Amino acid sequence: MNMIFLGAPGAGKGTQAEVVCKELNIPAISTGNMLREAVKNGTPAGLAAKECMDRGDLVPDDVVIGILKDRIAQDDAKNGFILDGFPRTVSQAEALDKMGVQIDKVVEINVPDEKITARMSGRRVCEGCGNSYHIEYKPTKVEGVCDACGAKVVQRIDDKPETVKARLATYHEKTAPLKDYYAAKGKLVTVEGQEEIAETSKLTLAAIKG
Ligand code: ADP
Ligand code: ZN
C-alpha cells in the first residue's frame, strides 16, 4: 500500500506515519528528515535547501523531487511506503503521477492553527538520528537524550514562533490545495488530530483499514 500523510507542520503526521509503518511493516519516507540530513552532510541538495527551510519556505520542487525519486527506487520501498511531507505542492503531486507512482490513500491529519502554534514550542528532534519528540506529548525517557540513539535532542531552528507562522502560511497557500487534488480522485481521508497521540493513532489506523 502506498500512502501519503498530509497535514500542517506540527499536526503530527510524522508521528502517525511512524506508527502506521510499524504496523504495516513498510518504510515512512520523510522528505523533511532527508533534507535535514542533506543539510547536515553539506550535500548539493542540502546547500540548496538550507535557506528555504530556515525561513519556513518550501525547498524548490526539483530538489525535493530528485531526492524522493531516488528514495522510492530503493528496495525497501517495493512493497509500499508512506510519504510523510511529500507532496507539498500540486506540481509535486503531478510529478508523482508522472513517475507512475500509484497512491492508494491520502491521510490528512487535521489540527486547527491555534493548537498548532501552542504545540510547536514543545517539539524536539534528535541531532543524531532525526527521531522526533515532544516535551509534553512524546517525551524522551531521559531529558534531552534520544531514546533510540543516545544523541542530543534539540529544538529545530524552524520551530521558532516566527518561522512556525511562516510555515503555516506556506501550508495553507501551497499544500492545502492537495486536499482537493486527492479528494477529486477519491483518495482523501481526514483524521481529526486528538490531544493524545495514541487516540489519533487509533483513528488513523481505522481510517486506513476502512
Ligand atoms: P513539518 O511537517 O514539521 O513542517 P518537515 O520536517 O516535513 O516539517 O519539513 C521541514 C522543512 O523541509 C519544510 O518547512 C520545508 O522547507 C522542507 N520540506 C520538506 N518536505 C518538502 C517538500 N515536499 N517540498 C518542499 N520543501 C519541503
Ligand atoms: Zn537519535
Coordinates of C-alpha atoms and ligand atoms in Angstrom, one line a residue:
M1 CA 0.0 0.0 0.0
N2 CA 1.3 3.4 -1.0
M3 CA 0.1 6.3 1.2
I4 CA 0.6 10.0 1.6
F5 CA 0.3 11.7 5.0
L6 CA -0.7 15.3 4.8
G7 CA -1.0 17.9 7.5
A8 CA 0.1 21.3 8.7
P9 CA 3.6 21.5 10.4
G10 CA 3.2 20.1 13.8
A11 CA -0.1 18.3 13.2
G12 CA 1.6 15.0 14.0
K13 CA 1.7 13.5 10.5
G14 CA 5.3 12.3 11.0
T15 CA 4.4 10.6 14.4
Q16 CA 1.4 8.9 12.9
A17 CA 3.4 7.9 9.8
E18 CA 5.8 6.1 12.1
V19 CA 3.1 4.3 13.9
V20 CA 1.4 3.1 10.8
C21 CA 4.6 2.0 9.1
K22 CA 5.5 -0.2 12.1
E23 CA 2.0 -1.7 11.9
L24 CA 2.2 -2.4 8.1
N25 CA 6.0 -3.0 8.0
I26 CA 6.7 -0.5 5.3
P27 CA 9.1 2.5 5.4
A28 CA 8.0 6.0 6.3
I29 CA 9.7 8.4 3.9
S30 CA 10.1 11.9 5.3
T31 CA 11.4 14.5 2.9
G32 CA 11.9 16.8 5.9
N33 CA 14.2 14.3 7.6
M34 CA 16.1 13.6 4.3
L35 CA 16.6 17.3 3.7
R36 CA 17.8 17.9 7.3
E37 CA 20.3 15.0 6.8
A38 CA 21.4 16.6 3.5
V39 CA 21.9 19.9 5.2
K40 CA 23.9 18.3 7.9
N41 CA 26.1 16.5 5.4
G42 CA 26.5 19.6 3.2
T43 CA 25.4 17.8 0.0
P44 CA 24.4 20.0 -3.0
A45 CA 20.7 19.3 -2.2
G46 CA 21.4 20.4 1.4
L47 CA 23.0 23.6 0.3
A48 CA 20.1 24.4 -1.9
A49 CA 17.6 23.6 0.8
K50 CA 19.0 25.2 4.0
E51 CA 18.0 28.8 3.5
C52 CA 14.5 28.0 2.4
M53 CA 14.0 25.7 5.4
D54 CA 15.3 28.2 7.9
R55 CA 12.8 30.8 6.5
G56 CA 9.9 28.4 6.7
D57 CA 9.6 28.3 2.9
L58 CA 9.4 25.2 0.8
V59 CA 12.5 23.9 -0.9
P60 CA 12.3 24.1 -4.7
D61 CA 10.3 21.3 -6.3
D62 CA 13.2 19.9 -8.4
V63 CA 15.4 19.5 -5.4
V64 CA 12.8 17.6 -3.4
I65 CA 11.5 15.6 -6.3
G66 CA 15.1 14.4 -7.1
I67 CA 15.6 13.2 -3.5
L68 CA 12.3 11.5 -3.4
K69 CA 12.7 9.7 -6.7
D70 CA 16.0 8.1 -5.6
R71 CA 14.5 7.1 -2.2
I72 CA 11.4 5.3 -3.5
A73 CA 13.5 3.4 -6.0
Q74 CA 15.2 1.6 -3.1
D75 CA 14.5 -2.0 -2.3
D76 CA 12.7 -1.5 1.0
A77 CA 10.0 0.7 -0.8
K78 CA 9.0 -2.1 -3.2
N79 CA 6.1 -3.3 -1.0
G80 CA 4.7 0.0 -0.2
F81 CA 5.6 3.2 1.7
I82 CA 4.2 6.2 3.5
L83 CA 5.2 9.6 2.2
D84 CA 5.5 12.0 5.1
G85 CA 5.7 15.6 3.9
F86 CA 5.6 14.9 0.2
P87 CA 4.0 16.0 -2.0
R88 CA 3.6 19.6 -0.6
T89 CA 2.6 21.3 -3.9
V90 CA 0.3 20.4 -6.7
S91 CA 3.3 20.2 -9.0
Q92 CA 5.0 17.7 -6.7
A93 CA 1.8 15.6 -6.8
E94 CA 1.8 15.8 -10.6
A95 CA 5.4 14.7 -10.6
L96 CA 4.5 11.6 -8.6
D97 CA 1.7 10.9 -11.1
K98 CA 4.2 11.3 -14.0
M99 CA 6.6 8.9 -12.3
G100 CA 3.8 6.3 -12.4
V101 CA 3.6 6.0 -8.6
Q102 CA 0.2 4.7 -7.6
I103 CA -1.2 6.2 -4.4
D104 CA -3.8 4.2 -2.5
K105 CA -4.7 6.6 0.2
V106 CA -4.0 10.1 1.4
V107 CA -4.5 10.6 5.1
E108 CA -4.9 14.2 6.3
I109 CA -4.2 14.8 10.0
N110 CA -6.3 17.9 10.7
V111 CA -5.4 20.2 13.6
P112 CA -6.5 23.8 13.8
D113 CA -3.8 26.5 13.5
E114 CA -4.4 27.8 17.1
K115 CA -3.5 24.4 18.5
I116 CA -0.5 24.0 16.2
T117 CA 1.3 27.1 17.4
A118 CA 0.9 26.0 21.0
R119 CA 2.2 22.6 20.3
M120 CA 5.3 23.6 18.3
S121 CA 7.2 25.1 21.1
G122 CA 7.5 21.7 22.7
R123 CA 8.8 19.9 19.7
R124 CA 12.3 18.4 19.8
V125 CA 14.4 16.5 17.3
C126 CA 17.4 14.2 17.7
E127 CA 20.6 15.6 16.2
G128 CA 21.8 12.1 15.6
C129 CA 19.1 10.0 14.0
G130 CA 16.3 12.6 13.4
N131 CA 13.7 11.0 15.7
S132 CA 11.1 13.5 16.8
Y133 CA 9.8 14.1 20.3
H134 CA 7.6 16.5 22.2
I135 CA 8.3 17.5 25.8
E136 CA 4.7 17.1 26.7
Y137 CA 3.1 14.6 24.4
K138 CA 6.1 12.3 23.5
P139 CA 8.9 12.9 25.9
T140 CA 12.3 11.2 25.8
K141 CA 13.0 8.7 28.7
V142 CA 15.9 10.8 29.8
E143 CA 15.6 14.6 29.4
G144 CA 17.4 15.9 26.3
V145 CA 18.7 12.5 25.2
C146 CA 17.3 10.4 22.3
D147 CA 15.7 7.1 23.3
A148 CA 16.8 5.5 20.0
C149 CA 20.5 6.5 19.7
G150 CA 21.5 8.5 22.8
A151 CA 22.4 11.7 20.9
K152 CA 21.3 15.1 22.0
V153 CA 17.7 16.2 21.4
V154 CA 17.2 19.8 20.4
Q155 CA 14.7 22.3 19.1
R156 CA 14.7 22.8 15.4
I157 CA 15.7 26.2 14.1
D158 CA 12.5 26.4 12.1
D159 CA 10.3 25.6 15.2
K160 CA 10.8 29.2 16.4
P161 CA 7.4 31.0 16.7
E162 CA 8.0 33.5 13.8
T163 CA 9.1 30.6 11.5
V164 CA 6.2 28.5 12.5
K165 CA 3.8 31.3 11.4
A166 CA 5.5 31.4 8.0
R167 CA 5.3 27.6 7.7
L168 CA 1.6 27.6 8.5
A169 CA 1.0 30.3 5.8
T170 CA 3.0 28.2 3.3
Y171 CA 1.0 25.2 4.2
H172 CA -2.3 26.9 3.6
E173 CA -1.2 28.5 0.4
K174 CA 0.7 25.7 -1.3
T175 CA 0.0 22.4 0.4
A176 CA -3.7 22.6 1.5
P177 CA -4.9 22.6 -2.2
L178 CA -3.7 19.0 -2.3
K179 CA -6.7 18.1 -0.3
D180 CA -8.9 18.9 -3.3
Y181 CA -6.5 17.3 -5.7
Y182 CA -6.8 13.9 -3.9
A183 CA -10.4 14.3 -2.8
A184 CA -11.3 14.6 -6.5
K185 CA -9.5 11.2 -7.1
G186 CA -11.5 9.7 -4.2
K187 CA -8.3 9.1 -2.2
L188 CA -8.6 11.6 0.7
V189 CA -9.4 10.5 4.3
T190 CA -9.3 13.1 7.1
V191 CA -8.4 12.2 10.7
E192 CA -9.1 14.8 13.4
G193 CA -5.9 15.1 15.5
Q194 CA -6.5 14.4 19.2
E195 CA -4.8 15.7 22.3
E196 CA -3.4 12.2 22.9
I197 CA -1.1 10.7 20.3
A198 CA -2.4 7.2 20.9
E199 CA -6.0 8.4 20.3
T200 CA -5.0 9.9 17.0
S201 CA -3.3 6.6 16.1
K202 CA -6.4 4.6 16.7
L203 CA -8.4 6.9 14.4
T204 CA -5.6 6.8 11.8
L205 CA -5.4 3.0 11.7
A206 CA -9.2 2.8 11.5
A207 CA -9.2 5.3 8.6
I208 CA -6.5 3.3 6.7
K209 CA -8.3 -0.1 7.2
G210 CA -11.7 1.4 6.4
Ligands
ADP1 P1 6.9 20.0 9.2 O1 6.0 19.0 8.7 O2 7.0 20.0 10.6 O3 6.8 21.3 8.6 P2 9.1 18.7 7.8 O4 10.2 18.0 8.6 O5 8.2 17.8 7.0 O6 8.4 19.6 8.8 O7 9.8 19.7 6.7 C1 10.7 20.7 7.2 C2 11.0 21.7 6.0 O8 11.6 20.9 5.0 C3 9.8 22.4 5.4 O9 9.5 23.6 6.1 C4 10.4 22.7 4.0 O10 11.2 23.8 4.0 C5 11.2 21.5 3.7 N1 10.4 20.4 3.0 C6 10.1 19.2 3.5 N2 9.4 18.4 2.6 C7 9.3 19.3 1.5 C8 8.7 19.1 0.2 N3 8.0 18.0 -0.1 N4 8.7 20.2 -0.6 C9 9.4 21.3 -0.3 N5 10.0 21.5 0.9 C10 10.0 20.5 1.8
ZN2 ZN 18.5 9.7 17.9

